[in-house]
């Protein structure tokens, strides 16, 4: 990875007029991402090459390959237990794999020479459960890793954190504690916290599936804005409305394999595999 700043992608368009903004204070205009390093021409931001992984005798991932270029938004879907979480965790080395290779911005994830803390600091991850520190204020949650990992001075970290908090529409909550916020608000803080590290890619693992239904929209709005800002995103979700709105591609997994890797239009228009067709017909029924 290089540390020289390069211009980020151009903002394609503002949030569509039809998109809902969070009810409490609304999304503010402006970019959610800092100009990012990396993304050399022709080098995928995430390259997953023939990845195989076993838990003991059980093969959880089989010959998984795909590549995600800078600014691309890829939605990963598939039945429960198909290996989606495992695959996404392999990308920032939260899970080891036994065969194949993954590179992030050209850096090999499973190479002993790779500085994993440094790599992970550039790969933002948002899980189903927000995992904010309950005993720290929102501001402290937003600044801790910036200070400890990136060694940012306190004032700079606070400015960046509060700026991102404003962008996700939560300025009024800076001095509160996570327990005083709704699930949707906490998840927006978790996204702001990940963005404060100036990640070059963002990974999401079912970020809305633990939320009450009325809070799903406000989190998806932030993710839509992030996608439109040009962030490279790999998103495990069953929110097909989100996929239709911003995904460039959809990956469908089943039993540890990438069964389909198609453009959004192809995936929704004519999924090739029977398994994907069955899956889609089930989740689109509702
Ligand atoms: N730590 C683990 N040890 C053994 N098996 C696991 C472990 N984590 C996940 N699995 C199994 O691997 C498969 C894929 O899990 P996961 O990646 O969580 O699927 P998904 O996210 O698509 O629901 C499942 O069969 C699950 O039971
Ligand atoms: Mg999962």
GROMACS .gro file of N, CA and C in nm, residues 216-276:
model
  183
  216UNK      N    1  -3.404   0.026   0.957
  216UNK     CA    2  -3.322  -0.027   0.847
  216UNK      C    3  -3.291   0.084   0.746
  217UNK      N    4  -3.393   0.164   0.714
  217UNK     CA    5  -3.380   0.266   0.609
  217UNK      C    6  -3.271   0.368   0.638
  218UNK      N    7  -3.262   0.412   0.763
  218UNK     CA    8  -3.165   0.517   0.794
  218UNK      C    9  -3.021   0.467   0.779
  219UNK      N   10  -2.999   0.338   0.806
  219UNK     CA   11  -2.865   0.281   0.790
  219UNK      C   12  -2.835   0.260   0.641
  220UNK      N   13  -2.935   0.210   0.570
  220UNK     CA   14  -2.914   0.190   0.425
  220UNK      C   15  -2.889   0.323   0.355
  221UNK      N   16  -2.956   0.431   0.402
  221UNK     CA   17  -2.934   0.563   0.341
  221UNK      C   18  -2.787   0.604   0.350
  222UNK      N   19  -2.727   0.579   0.467
  222UNK     CA   20  -2.585   0.613   0.484
  222UNK      C   21  -2.500   0.528   0.388
  223UNK      N   22  -2.537   0.402   0.376
  223UNK     CA   23  -2.459   0.313   0.288
  223UNK      C   24  -2.476   0.351   0.142
  224UNK      N   25  -2.596   0.396   0.106
  224UNK     CA   26  -2.620   0.440  -0.032
  224UNK      C   27  -2.535   0.563  -0.060
  225UNK      N   28  -2.531   0.654   0.036
  225UNK     CA   29  -2.452   0.776   0.015
  225UNK      C   30  -2.303   0.742   0.002
  226UNK      N   31  -2.260   0.650   0.084
  226UNK     CA   32  -2.120   0.606   0.080
  226UNK      C   33  -2.087   0.544  -0.056
  227UNK      N   34  -2.176   0.462  -0.105
  227UNK     CA   35  -2.156   0.401  -0.236
  227UNK      C   36  -2.149   0.508  -0.344
  228UNK      N   37  -2.236   0.607  -0.333
  228UNK     CA   38  -2.239   0.711  -0.436
  228UNK      C   39  -2.120   0.806  -0.425
  229UNK      N   40  -2.059   0.807  -0.308
  229UNK     CA   41  -1.935   0.885  -0.290
  229UNK      C   42  -1.815   0.815  -0.354
  230UNK      N   43  -1.833   0.689  -0.391
  230UNK     CA   44  -1.724   0.619  -0.459
  230UNK      C   45  -1.648   0.521  -0.374
  231UNK      N   46  -1.699   0.488  -0.255
  231UNK     CA   47  -1.630   0.390  -0.170
  231UNK      C   48  -1.636   0.251  -0.236
  232UNK      N   49  -1.528   0.178  -0.223
  232UNK     CA   50  -1.525   0.038  -0.266
  232UNK      C   51  -1.590  -0.044  -0.154
  233UNK      N   52  -1.696  -0.117  -0.188
  233UNK     CA   53  -1.773  -0.183  -0.082
  233UNK      C   54  -1.806  -0.328  -0.117
  234UNK      N   55  -1.790  -0.414  -0.016
  234UNK     CA   56  -1.835  -0.553  -0.028
  234UNK      C   57  -1.939  -0.569   0.084
  235UNK      N   58  -2.062  -0.597   0.045
  235UNK     CA   59  -2.173  -0.589   0.139
  235UNK      C   60  -2.252  -0.720   0.142
  236UNK      N   61  -2.245  -0.791   0.253
  236UNK     CA   62  -2.333  -0.907   0.269
  236UNK      C   63  -2.467  -0.854   0.318
  237UNK      N   64  -2.569  -0.873   0.239
  237UNK     CA   65  -2.701  -0.824   0.278
  237UNK      C   66  -2.809  -0.896   0.198
  238UNK      N   67  -2.927  -0.901   0.257
  238UNK     CA   68  -3.042  -0.951   0.184
  238UNK      C   69  -3.135  -0.838   0.147
  239UNK      N   70  -3.089  -0.715   0.165
  239UNK     CA   71  -3.168  -0.598   0.127
  239UNK      C   72  -3.156  -0.578  -0.023
  240UNK      N   73  -3.248  -0.640  -0.096
  240UNK     CA   74  -3.234  -0.637  -0.241
  240UNK      C   75  -3.267  -0.499  -0.299
  241UNK      N   76  -3.340  -0.419  -0.222
  241UNK     CA   77  -3.364  -0.280  -0.264
  241UNK      C   78  -3.232  -0.203  -0.269
  242UNK      N   79  -3.149  -0.227  -0.169
  242UNK     CA   80  -3.016  -0.165  -0.166
  242UNK      C   81  -2.934  -0.214  -0.285
  243UNK      N   82  -2.940  -0.344  -0.307
  243UNK     CA   83  -2.863  -0.402  -0.418
  243UNK      C   84  -2.906  -0.340  -0.551
  244UNK      N   85  -3.036  -0.329  -0.569
  244UNK     CA   86  -3.086  -0.272  -0.695
  244UNK      C   87  -3.044  -0.127  -0.712
  245UNK      N   88  -3.039  -0.055  -0.599
  245UNK     CA   89  -3.010   0.088  -0.607
  245UNK      C   90  -2.863   0.115  -0.637
  246UNK      N   91  -2.773   0.047  -0.568
  246UNK     CA   92  -2.632   0.087  -0.580
  246UNK      C   93  -2.532  -0.022  -0.618
  247UNK      N   94  -2.574  -0.148  -0.617
  247UNK     CA   95  -2.474  -0.251  -0.645
  247UNK      C   96  -2.430  -0.245  -0.791
  248UNK      N   97  -2.302  -0.268  -0.813
  248UNK     CA   98  -2.257  -0.288  -0.951
  248UNK      C   99  -2.272  -0.435  -0.985
  249UNK      N  100  -2.238  -0.520  -0.887
  249UNK     CA  101  -2.248  -0.664  -0.911
  249UNK      C  102  -2.311  -0.732  -0.791
  250UNK      N  103  -2.365  -0.850  -0.816
  250UNK     CA  104  -2.419  -0.932  -0.708
  250UNK      C  105  -2.350  -1.068  -0.715
  251UNK      N  106  -2.299  -1.110  -0.599
  251UNK     CA  107  -2.242  -1.244  -0.587
  251UNK      C  108  -2.341  -1.329  -0.509
  252UNK      N  109  -2.371  -1.446  -0.562
  252UNK     CA  110  -2.460  -1.538  -0.492
  252UNK      C  111  -2.378  -1.659  -0.449
  253UNK      N  112  -2.383  -1.688  -0.319
  253UNK     CA  113  -2.307  -1.803  -0.266
  253UNK      C  114  -2.402  -1.912  -0.221
  254UNK      N  115  -2.358  -2.035  -0.237
  254UNK     CA  116  -2.432  -2.149  -0.183
  254UNK      C  117  -2.331  -2.257  -0.148
  255UNK      N  118  -2.343  -2.314  -0.032
  255UNK     CA  119  -2.255  -2.423   0.014
  255UNK      C  120  -2.108  -2.394  -0.010
  256UNK      N  121  -2.069  -2.272   0.025
  256UNK     CA  122  -1.927  -2.238   0.020
  256UNK      C  123  -1.872  -2.202  -0.117
  257UNK      N  124  -1.961  -2.200  -0.217
  257UNK     CA  125  -1.914  -2.166  -0.351
  257UNK      C  126  -1.977  -2.036  -0.400
  258UNK      N  127  -1.903  -1.965  -0.483
  258UNK     CA  128  -1.962  -1.851  -0.554
  258UNK      C  129  -2.032  -1.911  -0.676
  259UNK      N  130  -2.164  -1.916  -0.668
  259UNK     CA  131  -2.242  -1.980  -0.774
  259UNK      C  132  -2.269  -1.882  -0.888
  260UNK      N  133  -2.289  -1.754  -0.850
  260UNK     CA  134  -2.308  -1.651  -0.953
  260UNK      C  135  -2.230  -1.527  -0.915
  261UNK      N  136  -2.177  -1.462  -1.015
  261UNK     CA  137  -2.106  -1.335  -0.996
  261UNK      C  138  -2.144  -1.255  -1.119
  262UNK      N  139  -2.248  -1.174  -1.104
  262UNK     CA  140  -2.310  -1.115  -1.222
  262UNK      C  141  -2.336  -0.966  -1.201
  263UNK      N  142  -2.354  -0.894  -1.310
  263UNK     CA  143  -2.395  -0.755  -1.295
  263UNK      C  144  -2.534  -0.757  -1.231
  264UNK      N  145  -2.566  -0.645  -1.169
  264UNK     CA  146  -2.696  -0.635  -1.102
  264UNK      C  147  -2.809  -0.668  -1.199
  265UNK      N  148  -2.803  -0.611  -1.317
  265UNK     CA  149  -2.912  -0.632  -1.412
  265UNK      C  150  -2.924  -0.778  -1.452
  266UNK      N  151  -2.810  -0.842  -1.473
  266UNK     CA  152  -2.814  -0.983  -1.509
  266UNK      C  153  -2.866  -1.067  -1.392
  267UNK      N  154  -2.820  -1.034  -1.272
  267UNK     CA  155  -2.861  -1.115  -1.158
  267UNK      C  156  -3.012  -1.106  -1.136
  268UNK      N  157  -3.064  -0.984  -1.135
  268UNK     CA  158  -3.208  -0.972  -1.110
  268UNK      C  159  -3.291  -1.007  -1.233
  269UNK      N  160  -3.232  -0.985  -1.349
  269UNK     CA  161  -3.307  -1.010  -1.473
  269UNK      C  162  -3.313  -1.157  -1.508
  270UNK      N  163  -3.198  -1.221  -1.502
  270UNK     CA  164  -3.195  -1.361  -1.545
  270UNK      C  165  -3.085  -1.438  -1.471
  271UNK      N  166  -3.108  -1.467  -1.341
  271UNK     CA  167  -3.008  -1.549  -1.271
  271UNK      C  168  -2.995  -1.682  -1.343
  272UNK      N  169  -2.870  -1.724  -1.364
  272UNK     CA  170  -2.848  -1.842  -1.446
  272UNK      C  171  -2.876  -1.971  -1.370
  273UNK      N  172  -2.835  -1.974  -1.244
  273UNK     CA  173  -2.845  -2.101  -1.171
  273UNK      C  174  -2.984  -2.117  -1.109
  274UNK      N  175  -3.022  -2.242  -1.098
  274UNK     CA  176  -3.150  -2.271  -1.036
  274UNK      C  177  -3.148  -2.230  -0.888
  275UNK      N  178  -3.031  -2.250  -0.826
  275UNK     CA  179  -3.021  -2.218  -0.684
  275UNK      C  180  -3.045  -2.069  -0.660
  276UNK      N  181  -2.987  -1.985  -0.746
  276UNK     CA  182  -3.007  -1.841  -0.730
  276UNK      C  183  -3.152  -1.804  -0.759
   0.00000   0.00000   0.00000
